Structure formats: structure tokens, C-alpha cells
PDB file of C-alpha atoms in Angstrom:
ATOM      1  CA  HIS A 645     218.960 -47.302  98.273  1.00  0.00           C
ATOM      2  CA  GLY A 646     216.496 -44.463  98.055  1.00  0.00           C
ATOM      3  CA  ILE A 647     214.323 -42.426  95.741  1.00  0.00           C
ATOM      4  CA  GLY A 648     215.291 -41.719  92.143  1.00  0.00           C
ATOM      5  CA  ALA A 649     214.096 -40.592  88.742  1.00  0.00           C
ATOM      6  CA  VAL A 650     214.636 -41.404  85.081  1.00  0.00           C
ATOM      7  CA  SER A 651     216.005 -39.141  82.326  1.00  0.00           C
ATOM      8  CA  ALA A 652     215.398 -40.709  78.928  1.00  0.00           C
ATOM      9  CA  GLY A 653     213.653 -40.323  75.600  1.00  0.00           C
ATOM     10  CA  GLY A 654     214.618 -36.667  75.282  1.00  0.00           C
ATOM     11  CA  LYS A 655     212.506 -35.774  78.330  1.00  0.00           C
ATOM     12  CA  THR A 656     215.150 -33.505  79.883  1.00  0.00           C
ATOM     13  CA  LYS A 657     216.715 -32.095  76.705  1.00  0.00           C
ATOM     14  CA  LEU A 658     215.021 -28.687  76.958  1.00  0.00           C
ATOM     15  CA  LEU A 659     216.300 -28.188  80.496  1.00  0.00           C
ATOM     16  CA  VAL A 660     219.746 -27.434  79.053  1.00  0.00           C
ATOM     17  CA  ASP A 661     218.338 -24.387  77.223  1.00  0.00           C
ATOM     18  CA  TYR A 662     216.690 -22.752  80.243  1.00  0.00           C
ATOM     19  CA  ALA A 663     218.150 -19.485  81.474  1.00  0.00           C
ATOM     20  CA  SER A 664     220.918 -20.075  83.976  1.00  0.00           C
ATOM     21  CA  SER A 665     219.142 -18.946  87.152  1.00  0.00           C
ATOM     22  CA  PRO A 666     215.838 -20.881  86.828  1.00  0.00           C
ATOM     23  CA  ARG A 667     217.725 -23.906  85.468  1.00  0.00           C
ATOM     24  CA  SER A 668     219.975 -23.906  88.537  1.00  0.00           C
ATOM     25  CA  ASP A 669     216.938 -23.612  90.813  1.00  0.00           C
ATOM     26  CA  ILE A 670     215.270 -26.607  89.128  1.00  0.00           C
ATOM     27  CA  LEU A 671     218.440 -28.699  89.446  1.00  0.00           C
ATOM     28  CA  ASP A 672     218.714 -27.726  93.113  1.00  0.00           C
ATOM     29  CA  TYR A 673     215.139 -28.843  93.744  1.00  0.00           C
ATOM     30  CA  LEU A 674     215.887 -32.169  92.053  1.00  0.00           C
ATOM     31  CA  PHE A 675     219.278 -33.070  93.464  1.00  0.00           C
ATOM     32  CA  LYS A 676     220.307 -31.091  96.569  1.00  0.00           C
ATOM     33  CA  PRO A 677     220.140 -33.256  99.714  1.00  0.00           C
ATOM     34  CA  ASN A 678     217.439 -32.335 102.228  1.00  0.00           C
ATOM     35  CA  PHE A 679     215.946 -29.884  99.741  1.00  0.00           C
ATOM     36  CA  GLY A 680     213.086 -30.544  97.348  1.00  0.00           C
ATOM     37  CA  ALA A 681     213.071 -34.004  95.802  1.00  0.00           C
ATOM     38  CA  ALA A 682     216.586 -34.781  97.133  1.00  0.00           C
ATOM     39  CA  LEU A 683     216.968 -37.617  94.622  1.00  0.00           C
ATOM     40  CA  GLN A 684     219.391 -40.384  95.550  1.00  0.00           C
ATOM     41  CA  VAL A 685     219.477 -42.271  92.231  1.00  0.00           C
ATOM     42  CA  LEU A 686     219.640 -40.844  88.697  1.00  0.00           C
ATOM     43  CA  LYS A 687     218.932 -43.244  85.852  1.00  0.00           C
ATOM     44  CA  VAL A 688     219.824 -42.018  82.354  1.00  0.00           C
ATOM     45  CA  GLU A 689     219.401 -43.331  78.855  1.00  0.00           C
ATOM     46  CA  ILE A 690     222.461 -44.620  77.051  1.00  0.00           C
ATOM     47  CA  GLY A 691     221.568 -43.073  73.710  1.00  0.00           C
ATOM     48  CA  GLY A 692     221.030 -45.398  70.775  1.00  0.00           C
ATOM     49  CA  ASP A 693     220.303 -43.147  67.759  1.00  0.00           C
ATOM     50  CA  SER A 694     216.680 -44.297  67.729  1.00  0.00           C
ATOM     51  CA  PRO A 695     213.471 -42.640  68.943  1.00  0.00           C
ATOM     52  CA  ALA A 696     212.245 -43.419  72.438  1.00  0.00           C
ATOM     53  CA  ALA A 697     209.418 -41.734  74.345  1.00  0.00           C
ATOM     54  CA  ASP A 698     209.570 -38.042  73.301  1.00  0.00           C
ATOM     55  CA  GLY A 699     212.835 -37.942  71.386  1.00  0.00           C
ATOM     56  CA  THR A 700     216.015 -39.550  70.118  1.00  0.00           C
ATOM     57  CA  GLU A 701     219.198 -39.547  72.161  1.00  0.00           C
ATOM     58  CA  ALA A 702     222.552 -39.830  70.388  1.00  0.00           C
ATOM     59  CA  SER A 703     224.782 -42.865  70.720  1.00  0.00           C
ATOM     60  CA  HIS A 704     228.416 -42.560  71.735  1.00  0.00           C
ATOM     61  CA  MET A 705     229.174 -44.820  68.743  1.00  0.00           C
ATOM     62  CA  HIS A 706     227.320 -44.109  65.496  1.00  0.00           C
ATOM     63  CA  ASN A 707     229.325 -46.942  63.937  1.00  0.00           C
ATOM     64  CA  ASN A 708     231.999 -49.381  65.051  1.00  0.00           C
ATOM     65  CA  SER A 709     234.873 -46.972  64.338  1.00  0.00           C
ATOM     66  CA  ASP A 710     233.244 -43.868  65.826  1.00  0.00           C
ATOM     67  CA  GLU A 711     233.480 -42.823  69.479  1.00  0.00           C
ATOM     68  CA  ASN A 712     232.366 -39.506  70.950  1.00  0.00           C
ATOM     69  CA  TYR A 713     231.672 -39.048  74.647  1.00  0.00           C
ATOM     70  CA  HIS A 714     230.341 -35.498  74.456  1.00  0.00           C
ATOM     71  CA  ARG A 715     227.139 -36.154  72.495  1.00  0.00           C
ATOM     72  CA  GLY A 716     223.814 -35.542  74.123  1.00  0.00           C
ATOM     73  CA  HIS A 717     222.824 -33.908  77.386  1.00  0.00           C
ATOM     74  CA  GLU A 718     222.914 -36.831  79.824  1.00  0.00           C
ATOM     75  CA  TRP A 719     226.632 -36.290  80.612  1.00  0.00           C
ATOM     76  CA  TRP A 720     225.827 -32.695  81.561  1.00  0.00           C
ATOM     77  CA  LEU A 721     222.877 -33.786  83.684  1.00  0.00           C
ATOM     78  CA  MET A 722     224.867 -36.407  85.587  1.00  0.00           C
ATOM     79  CA  LYS A 723     227.595 -33.875  86.358  1.00  0.00           C
ATOM     80  CA  GLU A 724     225.032 -31.328  87.571  1.00  0.00           C
ATOM     81  CA  ALA A 725     223.515 -33.995  89.826  1.00  0.00           C
ATOM     82  CA  LYS A 726     226.921 -34.986  91.213  1.00  0.00           C
ATOM     83  CA  GLN A 727     227.835 -31.355  91.805  1.00  0.00           C
ATOM     84  CA  ARG A 728     224.822 -30.998  94.092  1.00  0.00           C
ATOM     85  CA  ASN A 729     224.996 -34.446  95.675  1.00  0.00           C
ATOM     86  CA  PRO A 730     228.329 -36.289  95.360  1.00  0.00           C
ATOM     87  CA  ASP A 731     226.688 -39.387  96.853  1.00  0.00           C
ATOM     88  CA  ILE A 732     223.958 -39.743  94.226  1.00  0.00           C
ATOM     89  CA  LYS A 733     224.028 -43.117  92.453  1.00  0.00           C
ATOM     90  CA  LEU A 734     224.259 -43.128  88.642  1.00  0.00           C
ATOM     91  CA  TYR A 735     222.525 -45.777  86.558  1.00  0.00           C
ATOM     92  CA  GLY A 736     222.739 -46.203  82.779  1.00  0.00           C
ATOM     93  CA  LEU A 737     220.276 -48.115  80.612  1.00  0.00           C
ATOM     94  CA  PRO A 738     219.975 -48.449  76.817  1.00  0.00           C
ATOM     95  CA  TRP A 739     216.538 -47.813  75.308  1.00  0.00           C
ATOM     96  CA  SER A 740     217.787 -48.744  71.828  1.00  0.00           C
ATOM     97  CA  PHE A 741     220.966 -49.610  69.954  1.00  0.00           C
ATOM     98  CA  PRO A 742     222.511 -48.214  66.752  1.00  0.00           C
ATOM     99  CA  ALA A 743     221.789 -50.110  63.546  1.00  0.00           C
ATOM    100  CA  TRP A 744     225.354 -51.403  63.205  1.00  0.00           C
ATOM    101  CA  LEU A 745     224.922 -53.377  66.438  1.00  0.00           C
ATOM    102  CA  ARG A 746     221.713 -54.882  65.104  1.00  0.00           C
ATOM    103  CA  ASN A 747     223.070 -55.936  61.698  1.00  0.00           C
ATOM    104  CA  GLY A 748     220.077 -54.304  60.042  1.00  0.00           C
ATOM    105  CA  THR A 749     217.638 -56.224  62.262  1.00  0.00           C
ATOM    106  CA  ARG A 750     216.016 -55.618  65.639  1.00  0.00           C
ATOM    107  CA  LYS A 751     218.283 -58.199  67.300  1.00  0.00           C
ATOM    108  CA  PRO A 752     221.361 -56.657  68.948  1.00  0.00           C
ATOM    109  CA  LEU A 753     221.657 -59.579  71.383  1.00  0.00           C
ATOM    110  CA  THR A 754     222.943 -62.063  68.786  1.00  0.00           C
ATOM    111  CA  ASP A 755     226.563 -61.031  69.482  1.00  0.00           C
ATOM    112  CA  PRO A 756     226.712 -60.656  73.283  1.00  0.00           C
ATOM    113  CA  PHE A 757     230.394 -59.722  73.530  1.00  0.00           C
ATOM    114  CA  ARG A 758     230.160 -57.019  70.883  1.00  0.00           C
ATOM    115  CA  LEU A 759     227.160 -55.531  72.648  1.00  0.00           C
ATOM    116  CA  ALA A 760     228.898 -55.790  76.018  1.00  0.00           C
ATOM    117  CA  SER A 761     231.946 -53.992  74.575  1.00  0.00           C
ATOM    118  CA  TYR A 762     229.716 -51.146  73.366  1.00  0.00           C
ATOM    119  CA  VAL A 763     228.179 -50.679  76.825  1.00  0.00           C
ATOM    120  CA  LEU A 764     231.541 -51.114  78.560  1.00  0.00           C
ATOM    121  CA  LYS A 765     232.991 -48.226  76.533  1.00  0.00           C
ATOM    122  CA  TRP A 766     230.187 -45.966  77.752  1.00  0.00           C
ATOM    123  CA  VAL A 767     230.900 -46.954  81.365  1.00  0.00           C
ATOM    124  CA  LEU A 768     234.687 -46.556  81.046  1.00  0.00           C
ATOM    125  CA  ASN A 769     234.511 -43.186  79.321  1.00  0.00           C
ATOM    126  CA  ALA A 770     231.914 -41.809  81.701  1.00  0.00           C
ATOM    127  CA  ASN A 771     234.786 -41.977  84.158  1.00  0.00           C
ATOM    128  CA  ALA A 772     237.726 -41.206  81.845  1.00  0.00           C
ATOM    129  CA  VAL A 773     236.130 -38.220  80.083  1.00  0.00           C
ATOM    130  CA  HIS A 774     233.677 -36.875  82.663  1.00  0.00           C
ATOM    131  CA  GLY A 775     234.899 -38.194  86.019  1.00  0.00           C
ATOM    132  CA  LEU A 776     231.604 -40.045  86.562  1.00  0.00           C
ATOM    133  CA  HIS A 777     231.484 -43.447  88.207  1.00  0.00           C
ATOM    134  CA  ILE A 778     228.540 -45.490  86.927  1.00  0.00           C
ATOM    135  CA  ASP A 779     227.149 -47.413  89.880  1.00  0.00           C
ATOM    136  CA  TYR A 780     224.536 -49.466  88.025  1.00  0.00           C
ATOM    137  CA  ILE A 781     224.059 -50.637  84.460  1.00  0.00           C
ATOM    138  CA  GLY A 782     220.908 -52.099  82.967  1.00  0.00           C
ATOM    139  CA  LEU A 783     220.300 -54.357  79.970  1.00  0.00           C
ATOM    140  CA  TRP A 784     217.667 -53.067  77.509  1.00  0.00           C
ATOM    141  CA  ASN A 785     214.611 -51.067  78.490  1.00  0.00           C
ATOM    142  CA  GLU A 786     211.442 -53.205  78.492  1.00  0.00           C
ATOM    143  CA  GLN A 787     212.858 -55.620  75.920  1.00  0.00           C
ATOM    144  CA  PRO A 788     213.850 -59.309  76.027  1.00  0.00           C
ATOM    145  CA  TYR A 789     216.964 -60.124  77.989  1.00  0.00           C
ATOM    146  CA  SER A 790     219.760 -62.525  77.035  1.00  0.00           C
ATOM    147  CA  ILE A 791     221.489 -64.650  79.654  1.00  0.00           C
ATOM    148  CA  PRO A 792     224.691 -64.961  77.555  1.00  0.00           C
ATOM    149  CA  TYR A 793     224.744 -61.164  77.254  1.00  0.00           C
ATOM    150  CA  ILE A 794     224.331 -60.651  81.007  1.00  0.00           C
ATOM    151  CA  LYS A 795     227.236 -62.989  81.692  1.00  0.00           C
ATOM    152  CA  ALA A 796     229.377 -61.405  78.961  1.00  0.00           C
ATOM    153  CA  LEU A 797     228.694 -57.917  80.329  1.00  0.00           C
ATOM    154  CA  ARG A 798     229.624 -58.963  83.877  1.00  0.00           C
ATOM    155  CA  LYS A 799     232.859 -60.553  82.646  1.00  0.00           C
ATOM    156  CA  MET A 800     233.860 -57.526  80.585  1.00  0.00           C
ATOM    157  CA  LEU A 801     233.094 -55.122  83.410  1.00  0.00           C
ATOM    158  CA  ASP A 802     235.159 -57.202  85.835  1.00  0.00           C
ATOM    159  CA  ASP A 803     238.049 -57.658  83.389  1.00  0.00           C
ATOM    160  CA  ASN A 804     238.260 -53.891  82.859  1.00  0.00           C
ATOM    161  CA  GLY A 805     238.274 -52.649  86.430  1.00  0.00           C
ATOM    162  CA  CYS A 806     234.526 -52.016  86.724  1.00  0.00           C
ATOM    163  CA  GLU A 807     233.769 -54.552  89.438  1.00  0.00           C
ATOM    164  CA  THR A 808     231.824 -51.939  91.414  1.00  0.00           C
ATOM    165  CA  THR A 809     229.441 -51.245  88.530  1.00  0.00           C
ATOM    166  CA  ARG A 810     226.481 -53.480  89.366  1.00  0.00           C
ATOM    167  CA  ILE A 811     224.107 -55.061  86.858  1.00  0.00           C
ATOM    168  CA  VAL A 812     220.351 -54.465  87.162  1.00  0.00           C
ATOM    169  CA  ALA A 813     218.088 -57.013  85.457  1.00  0.00           C
ATOM    170  CA  ALA A 814     215.949 -56.783  83.585  1.00  0.00           C
ATOM    171  CA  ASP A 815     214.016 -53.437  83.554  1.00  0.00           C
ATOM    172  CA  ALA A 816     211.014 -55.404  82.356  1.00  0.00           C
ATOM    173  CA  ALA A 817     207.327 -54.489  82.396  1.00  0.00           C
ATOM    174  CA  GLY A 818     204.094 -56.364  81.917  1.00  0.00           C
ATOM    175  CA  ASP A 819     202.978 -59.855  82.860  1.00  0.00           C
ATOM    176  CA  ASP A 820     206.470 -61.371  82.788  1.00  0.00           C
ATOM    177  CA  MET A 821     208.349 -58.524  84.496  1.00  0.00           C
ATOM    178  CA  TRP A 822     209.677 -60.911  87.149  1.00  0.00           C
ATOM    179  CA  GLY A 823     210.687 -63.627  84.653  1.00  0.00           C
ATOM    180  CA  ILE A 824     214.397 -63.201  85.349  1.00  0.00           C
ATOM    181  CA  VAL A 825     213.816 -64.408  88.922  1.00  0.00           C
ATOM    182  CA  ASP A 826     213.263 -68.037  87.867  1.00  0.00           C
ATOM    183  CA  GLU A 827     216.371 -67.923  85.681  1.00  0.00           C
ATOM    184  CA  VAL A 828     218.529 -66.588  88.513  1.00  0.00           C
ATOM    185  CA  ALA A 829     217.222 -69.212  90.940  1.00  0.00           C
ATOM    186  CA  LYS A 830     218.497 -72.077  88.774  1.00  0.00           C
ATOM    187  CA  ASP A 831     221.757 -70.592  87.422  1.00  0.00           C
ATOM    188  CA  ALA A 832     224.573 -69.871  89.894  1.00  0.00           C
ATOM    189  CA  ASP A 833     226.647 -67.929  87.343  1.00  0.00           C
ATOM    190  CA  LEU A 834     223.700 -65.719  86.448  1.00  0.00           C
ATOM    191  CA  ASP A 835     223.004 -65.210  90.135  1.00  0.00           C
ATOM    192  CA  ALA A 836     226.593 -64.030  90.605  1.00  0.00           C
ATOM    193  CA  ALA A 837     226.364 -61.655  87.620  1.00  0.00           C
ATOM    194  CA  ILE A 838     223.245 -59.780  88.760  1.00  0.00           C
ATOM    195  CA  ASP A 839     223.086 -57.583  91.854  1.00  0.00           C
ATOM    196  CA  VAL A 840     219.655 -55.953  91.529  1.00  0.00           C
ATOM    197  CA  ILE A 841     216.324 -57.239  90.240  1.00  0.00           C
ATOM    198  CA  GLY A 842     214.618 -54.221  88.699  1.00  0.00           C
ATOM    199  CA  VAL A 843     211.074 -54.079  87.297  1.00  0.00           C
ATOM    200  CA  HIS A 844     208.703 -51.424  85.967  1.00  0.00           C
ATOM    201  CA  TYR A 845     205.316 -50.569  87.485  1.00  0.00           C
ATOM    202  CA  PRO A 846     205.114 -53.597  89.809  1.00  0.00           C
ATOM    203  CA  GLY A 847     201.944 -52.448  91.540  1.00  0.00           C
ATOM    204  CA  THR A 848     203.740 -52.384  94.940  1.00  0.00           C
ATOM    205  CA  VAL A 849     204.118 -56.169  95.107  1.00  0.00           C
ATOM    206  CA  SER A 850     206.845 -58.681  94.343  1.00  0.00           C
ATOM    207  CA  PRO A 851     206.523 -62.465  94.166  1.00  0.00           C
ATOM    208  CA  ALA A 852     207.763 -64.692  96.962  1.00  0.00           C
ATOM    209  CA  GLY A 853     210.444 -66.115  94.674  1.00  0.00           C
ATOM    210  CA  ALA A 854     211.969 -62.662  94.191  1.00  0.00           C
ATOM    211  CA  VAL A 855     212.123 -62.002  97.929  1.00  0.00           C
ATOM    212  CA  GLU A 856     213.559 -65.462  98.604  1.00  0.00           C
ATOM    213  CA  LEU A 857     216.479 -64.815  96.252  1.00  0.00           C
ATOM    214  CA  GLY A 858     217.867 -62.417  98.836  1.00  0.00           C
ATOM    215  CA  LYS A 859     218.805 -59.879  96.182  1.00  0.00           C
ATOM    216  CA  THR A 860     218.132 -56.162  96.150  1.00  0.00           C
ATOM    217  CA  LEU A 861     214.710 -55.450  94.615  1.00  0.00           C
ATOM    218  CA  TRP A 862     213.923 -52.132  92.922  1.00  0.00           C
ATOM    219  CA  SER A 863     211.048 -50.532  91.068  1.00  0.00           C
ATOM    220  CA  THR A 864     213.257 -49.052  88.365  1.00  0.00           C
ATOM    221  CA  GLU A 865     210.429 -47.125  86.689  1.00  0.00           C
ATOM    222  CA  ASP A 866     207.233 -46.092  88.391  1.00  0.00           C
ATOM    223  CA  PHE A 867     204.667 -43.296  88.532  1.00  0.00           C
ATOM    224  CA  ALA A 868     201.954 -41.856  90.753  1.00  0.00           C
ATOM    225  CA  THR A 869     199.115 -39.817  89.218  1.00  0.00           C
ATOM    226  CA  PHE A 870     199.692 -36.077  88.682  1.00  0.00           C
ATOM    227  CA  ASN A 871     202.517 -33.558  89.040  1.00  0.00           C
ATOM    228  CA  ASP A 872     200.756 -31.533  91.743  1.00  0.00           C
ATOM    229  CA  ASP A 873     200.159 -31.586  95.506  1.00  0.00           C
ATOM    230  CA  TYR A 874     197.758 -34.495  95.201  1.00  0.00           C
ATOM    231  CA  GLY A 875     200.244 -36.416  93.094  1.00  0.00           C
ATOM    232  CA  ALA A 876     202.992 -35.790  95.644  1.00  0.00           C
ATOM    233  CA  GLY A 877     200.943 -37.574  98.287  1.00  0.00           C
ATOM    234  CA  CYS A 878     200.307 -40.479  95.947  1.00  0.00           C
ATOM    235  CA  TRP A 879     204.031 -40.663  95.153  1.00  0.00           C
ATOM    236  CA  ALA A 880     204.882 -40.847  98.862  1.00  0.00           C
ATOM    237  CA  LYS A 881     202.312 -43.608  99.328  1.00  0.00           C
ATOM    238  CA  LEU A 882     203.732 -45.552  96.366  1.00  0.00           C
ATOM    239  CA  ILE A 883     207.312 -45.332  97.658  1.00  0.00           C
ATOM    240  CA  ASN A 884     206.229 -46.637 101.047  1.00  0.00           C
ATOM    241  CA  ARG A 885     204.057 -49.430  99.671  1.00  0.00           C
ATOM    242  CA  ASN A 886     206.773 -50.571  97.279  1.00  0.00           C
ATOM    243  CA  TYR A 887     208.926 -51.194 100.333  1.00  0.00           C
ATOM    244  CA  VAL A 888     206.325 -52.415 102.813  1.00  0.00           C
ATOM    245  CA  ASN A 889     204.460 -54.694 100.395  1.00  0.00           C
ATOM    246  CA  GLY A 890     207.154 -55.512  97.847  1.00  0.00           C
ATOM    247  CA  ARG A 891     210.426 -55.143  99.783  1.00  0.00           C
ATOM    248  CA  MET A 892     211.689 -52.826  97.037  1.00  0.00           C
ATOM    249  CA  THR A 893     214.343 -50.531  98.471  1.00  0.00           C
ATOM    250  CA  SER A 894     214.389 -48.012  95.622  1.00  0.00           C
ATOM    251  CA  THR A 895     211.648 -46.469  93.499  1.00  0.00           C
ATOM    252  CA  LEU A 896     212.487 -44.425  90.391  1.00  0.00           C
ATOM    253  CA  ALA A 897     210.006 -41.952  88.930  1.00  0.00           C
ATOM    254  CA  TRP A 898     209.179 -41.646  85.242  1.00  0.00           C
ATOM    255  CA  SER A 899     210.197 -39.080  84.524  1.00  0.00           C
ATOM    256  CA  LEU A 900     212.703 -36.579  85.911  1.00  0.00           C
ATOM    257  CA  ALA A 901     211.101 -33.718  83.960  1.00  0.00           C
ATOM    258  CA  ASP A 902     207.989 -33.645  81.801  1.00  0.00           C
TER     259      ASP A 902
END
């Protein structure tokens, strides 16, 4: 599945404002096959009107009657990536959700079908407005997951012609990053809903239970030391060890630009 990188938290916003020639060169080095990084997966934030990392990315729905699929720079970035490599895989993940989905709390998962509808609209209009097929969709960056939400999202994707958009679960980090594995092992419907088990900073290893599931395993956010020649060697070593030790077939760098 290859090597990828993450654009989120406003990290790539300034790239839009570069002069045309150096900006094009940077994009070539990132996305052109057999040239530079030659990235094969691009993961972007689904903006949520809340700060994350270095900035806030705008939601496509500021409220439940508002829809705008031209806000933010991630649409532009995905199209630039596709222009250079039509085969690159696109992956969307929310870092946060607008307040109206949270009912004034920090709990957007209480209404799984409403949340699934919000994400579905982003997926559908990526294609309808921008001609972008979203290959993978995540749940909620480094936050608790909801099994009813995962199942609701899979159903809504399937019911709306998005069967080929695969769910990645659960973009978790920390001591319980692999927690979803035990849930999948005992729930056939959940197993059917999820295609990829994705974790952050796994230390190049995955538990036996994850491997035994037979699902695709990814390191969906990872990092290797510095952005220099020494760091490049460490990054290569990390990619290889994630596969050799952890059977992870894709490693995504945090972040695409810094």
C-alpha cells in the first residue's frame, strides 16, 4: 500500500501562498512517481472548525443547514497530488467536529447516524465537486471510537454508492492504540465494516492478535527524527521495520510539510 504523509492542523496552509514555480517544484518532489518522495498515500484533515496542531481547518458544514465544498486548502492539495500521480490513494480523517455536531459538548459520537451523514457528505462531494475519489476514511484522530458509529458509517457509505471507500480504525495512539483489535475479533459485523487497522507511532511492532485478524495493518501516523539526510535514513529504516517487524504495509509521515 506504500508510503504516505499527513496534511492536517494547518501544516500545509502556507504552501498555497508560495510563488508558482517553487510551489510546483515542492509538489513535484512530494507526489511525482519515481521522483523525490513519490508518495503513494495522502491523508488529509476533514476540517472541523476547531484548532488542531498548528492551526484550524474549516468544516464543510459550519451548521446543519450550511454546506460549502470549497473551504480550506485540502481540496487544492488533493487535486495537485492527483495531477502528479493519478494512482495516489486519498484518505480523510476528522481531527475535530463543529459544535453543532457536539450539542455544546465534546461528545459528537452520541448520534452516530448524524455524524456519519456529515462525513458521508464530505466523501460524496469530494467526488461531485472536485472529481476526487476518497479511498479511505478514518474515524476521529487519536480520540475514542464508537462501534455504533463505525457500523453506521459503513452502512451509509454502502447505501450511497461509496462501497469502495474503506474504513480505517481507529487512528489511535498510546497504550491502547490496538484496542480495536479485540473488538473486531469478537464482532462479525464490525469485522465486516473495517478494512484497515491503523495506529499511530506503533514502535515498529504489532500484537499477534492484530496479525491474526488477517486485515491490512498500517502505521497511519509516524515520524523519524529530523528533516535532513540523517533523518531520511532513519525514515527508510522505520518504513522497513514497520513491515518486517509489524507487518504494516503502509507508513504515513507526520507531517507532509513543516
